[in-house]
Coordinates of C-alpha atoms and ligand atoms in Angstrom, one line a residue:
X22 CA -143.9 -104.4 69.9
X23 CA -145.1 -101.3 71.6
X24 CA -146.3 -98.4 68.7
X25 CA -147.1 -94.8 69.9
X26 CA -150.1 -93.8 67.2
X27 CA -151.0 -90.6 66.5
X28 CA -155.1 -91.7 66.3
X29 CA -155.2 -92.6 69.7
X30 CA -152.0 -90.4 71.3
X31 CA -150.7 -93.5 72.9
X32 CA -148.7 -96.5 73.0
X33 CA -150.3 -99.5 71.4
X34 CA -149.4 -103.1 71.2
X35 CA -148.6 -103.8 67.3
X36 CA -151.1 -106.2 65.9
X37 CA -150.5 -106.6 61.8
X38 CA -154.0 -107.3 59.6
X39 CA -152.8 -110.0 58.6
X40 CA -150.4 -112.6 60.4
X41 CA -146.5 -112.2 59.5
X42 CA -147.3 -109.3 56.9
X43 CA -146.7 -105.4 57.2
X44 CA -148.3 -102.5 54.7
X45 CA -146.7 -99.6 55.5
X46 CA -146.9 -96.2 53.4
X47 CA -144.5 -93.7 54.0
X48 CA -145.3 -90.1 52.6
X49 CA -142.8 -89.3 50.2
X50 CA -141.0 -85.9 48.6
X51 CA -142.5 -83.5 46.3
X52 CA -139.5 -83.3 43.8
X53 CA -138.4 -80.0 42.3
X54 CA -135.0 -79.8 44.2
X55 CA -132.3 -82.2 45.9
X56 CA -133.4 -83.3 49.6
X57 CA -132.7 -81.8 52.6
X58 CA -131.9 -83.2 55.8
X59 CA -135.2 -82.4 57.3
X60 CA -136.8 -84.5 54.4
X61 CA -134.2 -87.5 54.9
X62 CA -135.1 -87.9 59.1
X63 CA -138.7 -89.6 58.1
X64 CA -136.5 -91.6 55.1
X65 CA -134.2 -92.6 57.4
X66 CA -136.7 -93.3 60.5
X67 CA -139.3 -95.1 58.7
X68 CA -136.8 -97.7 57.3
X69 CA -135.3 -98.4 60.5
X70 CA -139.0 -99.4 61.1
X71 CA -138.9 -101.4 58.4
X72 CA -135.7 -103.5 58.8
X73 CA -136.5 -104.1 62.4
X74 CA -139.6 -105.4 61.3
X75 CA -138.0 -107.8 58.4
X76 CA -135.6 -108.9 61.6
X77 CA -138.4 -109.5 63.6
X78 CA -140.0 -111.9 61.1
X79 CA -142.3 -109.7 59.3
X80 CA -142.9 -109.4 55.0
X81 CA -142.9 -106.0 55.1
X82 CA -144.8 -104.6 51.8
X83 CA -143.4 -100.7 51.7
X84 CA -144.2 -98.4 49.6
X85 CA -143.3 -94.3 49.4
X86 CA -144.7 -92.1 46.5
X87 CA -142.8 -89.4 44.6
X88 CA -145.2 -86.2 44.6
X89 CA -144.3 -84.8 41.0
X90 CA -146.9 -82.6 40.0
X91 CA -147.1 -79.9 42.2
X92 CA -147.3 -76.0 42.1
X93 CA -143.2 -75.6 43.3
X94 CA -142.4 -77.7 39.9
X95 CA -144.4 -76.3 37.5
X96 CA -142.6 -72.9 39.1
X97 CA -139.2 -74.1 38.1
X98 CA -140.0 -75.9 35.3
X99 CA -141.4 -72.4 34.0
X100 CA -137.9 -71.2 35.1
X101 CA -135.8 -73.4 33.5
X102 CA -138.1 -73.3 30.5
X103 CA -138.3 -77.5 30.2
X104 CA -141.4 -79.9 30.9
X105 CA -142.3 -80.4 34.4
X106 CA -141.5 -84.1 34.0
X107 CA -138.0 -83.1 33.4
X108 CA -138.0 -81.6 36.4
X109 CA -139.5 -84.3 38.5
X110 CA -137.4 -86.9 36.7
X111 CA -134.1 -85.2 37.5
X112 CA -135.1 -85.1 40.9
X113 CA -135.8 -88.6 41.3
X114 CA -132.9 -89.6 40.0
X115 CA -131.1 -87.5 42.5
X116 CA -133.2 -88.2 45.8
X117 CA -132.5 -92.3 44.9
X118 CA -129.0 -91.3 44.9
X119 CA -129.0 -89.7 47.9
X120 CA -131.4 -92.2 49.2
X121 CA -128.6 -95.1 48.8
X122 CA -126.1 -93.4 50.4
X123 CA -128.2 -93.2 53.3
X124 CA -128.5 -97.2 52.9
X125 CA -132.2 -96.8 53.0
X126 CA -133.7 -99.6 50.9
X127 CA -135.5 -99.4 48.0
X128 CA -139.4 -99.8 48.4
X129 CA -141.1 -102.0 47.1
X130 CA -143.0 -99.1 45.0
X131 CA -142.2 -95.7 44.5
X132 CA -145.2 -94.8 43.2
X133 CA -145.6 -91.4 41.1
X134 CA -148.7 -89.3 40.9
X135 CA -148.9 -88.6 37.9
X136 CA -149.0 -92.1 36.4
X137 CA -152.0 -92.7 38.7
X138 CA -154.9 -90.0 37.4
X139 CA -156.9 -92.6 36.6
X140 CA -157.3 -94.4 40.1
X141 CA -157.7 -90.7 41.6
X142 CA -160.1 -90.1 39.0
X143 CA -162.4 -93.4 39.8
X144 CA -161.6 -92.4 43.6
X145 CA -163.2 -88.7 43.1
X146 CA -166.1 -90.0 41.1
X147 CA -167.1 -92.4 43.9
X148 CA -167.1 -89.6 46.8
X149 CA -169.0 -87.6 44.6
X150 CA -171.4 -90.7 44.0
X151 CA -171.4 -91.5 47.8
X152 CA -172.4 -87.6 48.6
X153 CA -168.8 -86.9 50.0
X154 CA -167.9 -84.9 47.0
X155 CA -169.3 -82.2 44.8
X156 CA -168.1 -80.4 41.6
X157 CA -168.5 -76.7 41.2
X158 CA -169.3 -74.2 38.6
X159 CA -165.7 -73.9 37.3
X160 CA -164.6 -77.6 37.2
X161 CA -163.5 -78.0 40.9
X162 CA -163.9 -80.7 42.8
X163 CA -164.2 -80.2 46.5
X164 CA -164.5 -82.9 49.5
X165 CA -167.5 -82.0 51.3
X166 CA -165.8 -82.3 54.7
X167 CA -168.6 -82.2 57.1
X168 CA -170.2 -85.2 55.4
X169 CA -167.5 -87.3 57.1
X170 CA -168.3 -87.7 60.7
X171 CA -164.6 -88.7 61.7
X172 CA -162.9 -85.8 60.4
X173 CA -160.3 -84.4 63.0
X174 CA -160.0 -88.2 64.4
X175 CA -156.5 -87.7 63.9
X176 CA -155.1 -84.3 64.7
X177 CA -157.6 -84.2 67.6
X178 CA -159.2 -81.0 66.3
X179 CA -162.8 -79.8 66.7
X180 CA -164.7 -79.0 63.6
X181 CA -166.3 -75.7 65.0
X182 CA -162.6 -74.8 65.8
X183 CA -161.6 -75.5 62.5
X184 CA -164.3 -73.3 61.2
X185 CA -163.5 -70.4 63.3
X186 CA -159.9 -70.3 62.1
X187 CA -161.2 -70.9 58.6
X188 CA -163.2 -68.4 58.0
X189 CA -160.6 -65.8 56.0
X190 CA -160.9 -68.6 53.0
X191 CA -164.4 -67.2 52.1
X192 CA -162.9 -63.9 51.4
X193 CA -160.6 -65.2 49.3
X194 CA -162.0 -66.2 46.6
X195 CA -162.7 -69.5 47.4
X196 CA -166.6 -68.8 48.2
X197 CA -167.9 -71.3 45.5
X198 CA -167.6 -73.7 48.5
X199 CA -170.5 -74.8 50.5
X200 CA -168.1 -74.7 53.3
X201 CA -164.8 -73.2 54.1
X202 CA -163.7 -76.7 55.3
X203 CA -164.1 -78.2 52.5
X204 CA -161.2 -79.2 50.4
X205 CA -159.7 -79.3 46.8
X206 CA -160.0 -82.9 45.1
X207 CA -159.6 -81.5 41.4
X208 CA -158.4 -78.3 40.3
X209 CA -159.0 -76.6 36.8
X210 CA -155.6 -76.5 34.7
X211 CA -153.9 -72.6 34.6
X212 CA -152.5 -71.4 31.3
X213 CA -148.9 -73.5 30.9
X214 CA -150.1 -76.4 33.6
X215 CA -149.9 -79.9 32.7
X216 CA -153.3 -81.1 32.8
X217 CA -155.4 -84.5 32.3
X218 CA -159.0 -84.7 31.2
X219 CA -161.6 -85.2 33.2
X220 CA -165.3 -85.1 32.9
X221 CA -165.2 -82.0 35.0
X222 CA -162.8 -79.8 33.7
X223 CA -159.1 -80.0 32.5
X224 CA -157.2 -80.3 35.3
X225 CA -154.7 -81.7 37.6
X226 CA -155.4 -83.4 41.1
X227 CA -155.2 -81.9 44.7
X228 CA -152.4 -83.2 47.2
X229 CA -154.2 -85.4 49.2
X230 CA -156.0 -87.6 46.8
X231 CA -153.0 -89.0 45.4
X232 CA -151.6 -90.8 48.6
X233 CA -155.1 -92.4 49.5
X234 CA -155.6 -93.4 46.1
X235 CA -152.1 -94.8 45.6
X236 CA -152.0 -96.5 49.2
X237 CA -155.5 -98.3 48.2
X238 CA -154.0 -99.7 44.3
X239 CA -150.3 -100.7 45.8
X240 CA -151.2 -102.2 49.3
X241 CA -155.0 -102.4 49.8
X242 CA -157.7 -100.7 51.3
X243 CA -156.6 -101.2 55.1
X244 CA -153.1 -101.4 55.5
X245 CA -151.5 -101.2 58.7
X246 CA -148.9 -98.4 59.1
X247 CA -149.3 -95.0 57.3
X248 CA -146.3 -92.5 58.4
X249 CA -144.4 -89.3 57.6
X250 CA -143.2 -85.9 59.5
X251 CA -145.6 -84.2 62.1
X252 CA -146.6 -81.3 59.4
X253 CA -148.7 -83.8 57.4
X254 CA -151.1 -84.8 60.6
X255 CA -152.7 -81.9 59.7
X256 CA -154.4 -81.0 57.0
X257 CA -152.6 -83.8 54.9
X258 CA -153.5 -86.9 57.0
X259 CA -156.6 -86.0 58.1
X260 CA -157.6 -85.5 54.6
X261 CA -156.1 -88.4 53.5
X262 CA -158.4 -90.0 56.2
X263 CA -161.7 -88.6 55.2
X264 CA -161.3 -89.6 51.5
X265 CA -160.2 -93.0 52.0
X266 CA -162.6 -93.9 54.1
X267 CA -165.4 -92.3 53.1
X268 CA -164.8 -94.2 49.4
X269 CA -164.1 -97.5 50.9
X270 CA -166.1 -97.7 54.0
X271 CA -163.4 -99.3 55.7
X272 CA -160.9 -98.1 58.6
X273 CA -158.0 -96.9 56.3
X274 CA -154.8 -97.7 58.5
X275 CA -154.2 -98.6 62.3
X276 CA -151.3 -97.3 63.2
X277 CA -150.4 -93.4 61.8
X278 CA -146.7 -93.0 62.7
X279 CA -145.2 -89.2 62.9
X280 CA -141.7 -88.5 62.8
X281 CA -140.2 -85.0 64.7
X282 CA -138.7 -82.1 63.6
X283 CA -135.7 -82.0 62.5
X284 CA -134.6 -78.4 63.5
X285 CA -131.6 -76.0 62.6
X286 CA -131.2 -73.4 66.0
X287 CA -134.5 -74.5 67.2
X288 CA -136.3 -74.0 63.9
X289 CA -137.8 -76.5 61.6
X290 CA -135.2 -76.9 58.5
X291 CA -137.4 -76.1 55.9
X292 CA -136.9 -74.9 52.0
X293 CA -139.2 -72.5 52.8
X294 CA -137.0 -70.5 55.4
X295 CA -133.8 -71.0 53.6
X296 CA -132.6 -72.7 56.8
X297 CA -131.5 -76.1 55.2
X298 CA -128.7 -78.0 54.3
X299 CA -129.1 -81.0 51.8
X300 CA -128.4 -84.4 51.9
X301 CA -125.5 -83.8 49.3
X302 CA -123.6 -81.3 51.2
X303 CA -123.0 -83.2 54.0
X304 CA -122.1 -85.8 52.1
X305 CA -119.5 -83.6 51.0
X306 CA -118.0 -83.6 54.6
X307 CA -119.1 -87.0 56.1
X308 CA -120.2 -90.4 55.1
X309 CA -123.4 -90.3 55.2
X310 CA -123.5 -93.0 57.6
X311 CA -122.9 -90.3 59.8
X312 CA -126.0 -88.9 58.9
X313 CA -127.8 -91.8 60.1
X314 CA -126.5 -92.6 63.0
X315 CA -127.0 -88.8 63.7
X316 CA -130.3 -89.3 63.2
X317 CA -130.9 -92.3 65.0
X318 CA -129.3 -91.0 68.1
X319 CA -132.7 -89.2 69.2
X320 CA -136.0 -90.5 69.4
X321 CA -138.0 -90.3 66.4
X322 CA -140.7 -88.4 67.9
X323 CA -138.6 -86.2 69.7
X324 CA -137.4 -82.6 68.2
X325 CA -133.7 -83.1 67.2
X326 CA -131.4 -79.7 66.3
X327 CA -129.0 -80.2 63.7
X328 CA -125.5 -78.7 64.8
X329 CA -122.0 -79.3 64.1
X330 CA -120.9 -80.5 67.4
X331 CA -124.0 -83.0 67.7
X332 CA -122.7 -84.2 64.1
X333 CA -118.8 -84.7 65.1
X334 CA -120.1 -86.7 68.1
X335 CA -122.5 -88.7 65.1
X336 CA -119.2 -89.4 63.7
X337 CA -117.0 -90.5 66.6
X338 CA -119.8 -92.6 67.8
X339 CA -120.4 -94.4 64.2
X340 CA -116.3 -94.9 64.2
X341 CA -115.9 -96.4 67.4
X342 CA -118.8 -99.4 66.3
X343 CA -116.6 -99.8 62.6
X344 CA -113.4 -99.4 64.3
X345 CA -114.1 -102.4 67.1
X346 CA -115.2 -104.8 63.8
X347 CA -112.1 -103.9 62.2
X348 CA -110.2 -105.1 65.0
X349 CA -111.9 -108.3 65.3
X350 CA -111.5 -108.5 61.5
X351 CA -107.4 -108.3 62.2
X352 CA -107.4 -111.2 65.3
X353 CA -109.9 -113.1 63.2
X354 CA -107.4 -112.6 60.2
X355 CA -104.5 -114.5 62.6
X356 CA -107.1 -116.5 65.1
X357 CA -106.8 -120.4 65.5
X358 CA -109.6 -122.2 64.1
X359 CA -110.1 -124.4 67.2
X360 CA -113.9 -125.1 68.8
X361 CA -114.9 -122.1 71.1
X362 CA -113.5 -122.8 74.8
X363 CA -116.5 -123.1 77.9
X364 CA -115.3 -120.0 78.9
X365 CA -115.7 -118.4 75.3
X366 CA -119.5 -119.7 75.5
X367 CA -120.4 -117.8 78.6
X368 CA -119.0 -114.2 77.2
X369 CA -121.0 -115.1 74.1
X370 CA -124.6 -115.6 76.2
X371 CA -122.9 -112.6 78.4
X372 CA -123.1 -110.8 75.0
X373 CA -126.1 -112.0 73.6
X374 CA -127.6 -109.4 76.3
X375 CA -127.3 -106.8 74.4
X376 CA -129.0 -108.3 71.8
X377 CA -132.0 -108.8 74.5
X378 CA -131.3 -105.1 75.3
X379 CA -131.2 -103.7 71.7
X380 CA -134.6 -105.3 71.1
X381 CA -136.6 -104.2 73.9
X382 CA -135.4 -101.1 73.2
X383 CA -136.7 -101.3 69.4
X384 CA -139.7 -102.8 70.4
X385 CA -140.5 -100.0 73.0
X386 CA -141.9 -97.4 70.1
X387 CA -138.1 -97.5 68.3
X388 CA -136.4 -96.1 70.9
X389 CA -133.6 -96.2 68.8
X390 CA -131.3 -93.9 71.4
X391 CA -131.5 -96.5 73.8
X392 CA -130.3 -99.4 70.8
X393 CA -127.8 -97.4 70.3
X394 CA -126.2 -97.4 73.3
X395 CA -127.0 -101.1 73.6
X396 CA -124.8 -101.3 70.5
X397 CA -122.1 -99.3 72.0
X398 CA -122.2 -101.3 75.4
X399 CA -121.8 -104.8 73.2
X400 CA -119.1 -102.7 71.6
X401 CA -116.9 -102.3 74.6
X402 CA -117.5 -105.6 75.6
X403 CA -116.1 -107.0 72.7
X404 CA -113.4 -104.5 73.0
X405 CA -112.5 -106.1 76.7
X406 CA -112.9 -109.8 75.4
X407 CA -111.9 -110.5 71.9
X408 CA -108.2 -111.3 71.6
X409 CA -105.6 -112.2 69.9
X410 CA -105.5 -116.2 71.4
X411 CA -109.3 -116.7 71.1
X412 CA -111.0 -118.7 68.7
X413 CA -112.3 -117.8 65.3
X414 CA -115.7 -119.0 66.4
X415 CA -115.8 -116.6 69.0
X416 CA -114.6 -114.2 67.1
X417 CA -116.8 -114.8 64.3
X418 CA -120.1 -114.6 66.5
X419 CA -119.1 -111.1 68.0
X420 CA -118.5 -109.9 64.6
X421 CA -121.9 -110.9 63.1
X422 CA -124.0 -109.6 66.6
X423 CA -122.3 -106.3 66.1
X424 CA -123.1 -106.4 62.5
X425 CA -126.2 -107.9 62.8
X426 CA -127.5 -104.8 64.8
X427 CA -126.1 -102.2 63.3
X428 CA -127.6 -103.6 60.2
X429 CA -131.1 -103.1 61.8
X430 CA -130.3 -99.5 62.5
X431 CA -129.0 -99.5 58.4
X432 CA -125.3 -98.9 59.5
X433 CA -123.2 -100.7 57.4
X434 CA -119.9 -101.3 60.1
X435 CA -118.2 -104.2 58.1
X436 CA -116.3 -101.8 55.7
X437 CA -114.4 -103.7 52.8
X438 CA -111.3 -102.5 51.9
X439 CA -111.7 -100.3 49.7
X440 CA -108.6 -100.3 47.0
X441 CA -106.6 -96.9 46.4
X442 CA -106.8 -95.5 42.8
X443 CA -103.2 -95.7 43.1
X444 CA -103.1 -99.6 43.9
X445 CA -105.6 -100.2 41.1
X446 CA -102.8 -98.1 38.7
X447 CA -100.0 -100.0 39.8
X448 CA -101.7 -103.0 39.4
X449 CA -102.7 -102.1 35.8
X450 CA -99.3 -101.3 34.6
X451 CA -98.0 -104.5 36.3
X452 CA -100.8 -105.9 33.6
X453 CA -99.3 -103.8 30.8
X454 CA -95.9 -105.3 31.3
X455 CA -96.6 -108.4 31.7
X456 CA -98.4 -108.7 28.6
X457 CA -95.6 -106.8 26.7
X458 CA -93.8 -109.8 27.9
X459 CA -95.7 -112.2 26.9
X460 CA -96.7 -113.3 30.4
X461 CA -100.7 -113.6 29.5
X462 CA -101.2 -116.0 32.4
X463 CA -100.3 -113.3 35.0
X464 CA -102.0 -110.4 32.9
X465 CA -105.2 -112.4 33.1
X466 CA -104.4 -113.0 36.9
X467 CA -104.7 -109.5 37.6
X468 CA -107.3 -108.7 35.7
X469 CA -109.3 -111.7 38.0
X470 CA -107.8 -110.1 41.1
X471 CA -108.8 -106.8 40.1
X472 CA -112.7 -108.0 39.4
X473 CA -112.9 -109.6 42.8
X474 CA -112.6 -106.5 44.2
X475 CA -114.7 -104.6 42.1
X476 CA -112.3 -103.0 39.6
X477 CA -113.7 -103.6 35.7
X478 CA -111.0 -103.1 33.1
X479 CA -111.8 -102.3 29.6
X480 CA -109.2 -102.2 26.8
X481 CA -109.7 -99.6 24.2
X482 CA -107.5 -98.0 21.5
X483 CA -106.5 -95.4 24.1
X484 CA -105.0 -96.9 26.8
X485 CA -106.7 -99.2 29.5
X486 CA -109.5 -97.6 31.4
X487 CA -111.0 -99.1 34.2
X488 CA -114.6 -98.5 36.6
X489 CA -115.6 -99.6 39.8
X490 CA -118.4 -102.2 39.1
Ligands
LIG17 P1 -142.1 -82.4 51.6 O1 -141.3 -82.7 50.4 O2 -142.0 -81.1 52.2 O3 -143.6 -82.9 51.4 O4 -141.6 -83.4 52.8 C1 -141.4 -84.8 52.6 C2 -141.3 -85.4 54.0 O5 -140.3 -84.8 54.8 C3 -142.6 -85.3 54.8 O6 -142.8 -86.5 55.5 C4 -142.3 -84.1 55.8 O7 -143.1 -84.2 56.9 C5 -140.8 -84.4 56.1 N1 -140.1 -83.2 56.5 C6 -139.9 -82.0 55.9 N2 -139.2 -81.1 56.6 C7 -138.9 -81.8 57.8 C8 -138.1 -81.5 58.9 N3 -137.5 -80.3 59.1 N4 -138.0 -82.4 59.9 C9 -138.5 -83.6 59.8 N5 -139.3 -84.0 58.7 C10 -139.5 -83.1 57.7
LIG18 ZN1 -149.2 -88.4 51.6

């Protein structure tokens, strides 16, 4: 499994720290406002890393923080006049949401800043024990940057370069610094901040201290796979770098993974410019489904521009895969259940090629474009071959490699029926009557009927109301 990486700015064979085991860190959201599309392509990218991994064999130990104190929070926090925590919280809450419906599994920690001050805090005090650090007059904790000899390993920039572009911090106001380059690790609290004690000052950590520190508690001091969007190579990543290694003495993670823009008329989508849509409007207009395979339809580190047409072809493209398992779902419905026929045996290994296909694709840096079309090319195949006098074992194993790949991608294509509000009424008034009639024996049936498929009814004193489960 081929891995472009960011460090060295090429392809790299993937070799995991430890045999049949994955750490992975994925970046995650600062959370004062729903998601935007933009936010959701490393979401969406990153887990398809992820479940082609688990497919592939690997225990893959993933874990994505939640950024929730932050300078944009405390901002609309002062807005709404509430606690920043109700901010954050709400936002959460709404970013998992949207994160389901995206089918993008859960992590195994969503780790959130601000219920890990104290590892920062330990983390801080060490790089100032170590020399890397320093606090000044008023409380602030800076990262002495030119004390760590890698920095710039990862965005490939030049410290003197750095420097030069610099140099308008000193004027303003930062000039407590020893050096322009160096970076906030610990900030003094401002009037109406949320702030933790320190033996500095009162104050609230800088950005990039919190993903080192909470990469080292949840998966270690090496891990193997540290990702998010291209903004964060630079400064984020780099200083990510810096601290963690400089605290641990150890190489912090081999493979730095950087997802694309995801642009809007050639322009990163971005709060910032106003250019955005969220997650929850489109899923006002499509499944978001759509959204993925939209997503997946381009390389990860290739630029992608959102537009309607690209997302209309996103949809047909999703349809036809769900579409050509429904059909097999119908002949499978009717299909004999006799052995599979010599002939059926040889369009099976025919079809297993995709499979081959899909995964060198995958294994070539994701190239998820090209296991796409693999997909679609098993699709038509089945399309040609599945019929209504072939056996259910065939049948069967076109349905599950179909599924099976789509799954890797996080398309779910094996759609249950989903039951019409007006079925599940009819269905409940059919209950009514029968127990009017003393028929309890086919009231209870329904109710059973109903709870296979989902459908929870609860009797109260007005009426029967009922929930999806
Ligand atoms: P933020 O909340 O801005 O820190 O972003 C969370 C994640 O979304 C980071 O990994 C960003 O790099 C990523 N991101 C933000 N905007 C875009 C975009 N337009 N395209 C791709 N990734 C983005
Ligand atoms: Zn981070």
């Amino acid at each position: 499994m081929q891995i472009y990486n960011t460090l060295s700015k090429r392809k790299e064979e993937f070799k995991p720290l430890e045999p049949g085991k994955v750490k992975m860190y994925v970046c995650g959201p600062t959370v004062y406002n729903l998601i935007h599309i933009g936010n959701a392509r490393p979401m969406i990218v990153f887990d398809t890393v992820r479940r082609y991994m688990e497919y592939k064999g690997y225990e893959v130990n993933y874990v994505s923080n939640f950024t929730d104190v932050d300078d944009k929070i405390i901002k609309k926090a002062n807005e709404e006049g509430v606690e920043p925590s109700v901010i954050s919280e709400r936002y959460i809450a709404e970013c998992k949401k949207d994160m389901e419906g995206m089918n993008i599994k859960p992590a195994t920690k969503n780790p959130k800043a601000t219920e890990e001050i104290g590892g920062m805090l330990d983390m801080i005090q060490t790089l100032i024990d170590k020399g890397h650090a320093y606090p000044a007059a008023d409380g602030t904790v800076y990262f002495r940057t030119r004390s760590f000899k890698d920095y710039g390993k990862l965005s490939h920039k030049n410290l003197d370069d750095l420097q030069g572009g610099n140099r308008s911090l000193l004027v303003s106001g930062e000039d407590q610094k020893e050096d322009p380059l160096d970076f906030v690790l610990w900030k003094p609290k401002k009037e109406g901040e949320p702030y933790w004690d320190s033996c500095w000052c009162q104050g609230r950590p800088g950005w990039h201290i919190e993903c080192s520190v909470m990469s080292k508690r949840y998966l270690g001091e090496e891990i193997d796979i540290h990702a998010g969007g291209e903004d964060l190579i630079f400064p984020h990543h780099e200083n990510e770098i810096a601290q963690s290694e400089a605290a641990n003495d150890k190489p912090f993670a081999r493979y730095w993974m950087h997802n694309a823009f995801l642009n809007i008329d050639n322009r990163k989508m971005s709060k910032s410019l106003g250019n955005f849509f969220t997650v929850r409007e489109i899923s006002e207009k499509y499944d978001l489904q759509v959204l993925r395979f939209f997503m997946l339809s381009a390389h990860y580190r290739s630029p992608l521009n959102f537009s309607a047409d690209l997302m209309e072809a996103a949809k047909n493209g999703y349809e036809r895969i769900v579409t050509s398992v429904d059909n097999l779902k119908f002949l499978l419905d009717k299909a004999a259940d006799t052995e599979m026929t010599g002939e059926e045996k040889n369009l099976l290994t025919e079809a297993q090629g995709f499979e081959t296909k899909f995964d060198e694709a995958m294994d070539d840096d994701f190239n998820t474009a090209d296991a796409l079309a693999a997909i679609f090319e098993l699709v038509k195949f089945v399309n040609s071959n599945a019929k209504a006098e072939s056996s259910k074992a065939f049948l069967e194993a076109l349905k599950q490699e179909i599924v099976t790949l789509s799954d890797i991608c996080g398309l779910i294509v094996d759609k249950k029926a989903e039951m019409l509000d007006s079925d599940i009424e009819a269905l409940i008034e059919e209950r009514q009557a029968a127990r009017k009639a003393k028929n309890f024996a086919r009231a209870d049936e329904i109710r059973d009927e109903l709870l296979a498929k989902g459908i929870v009814l609860e009797d109260t004193r007005e009426g029967v109301k009922w929930k999806r489960a």
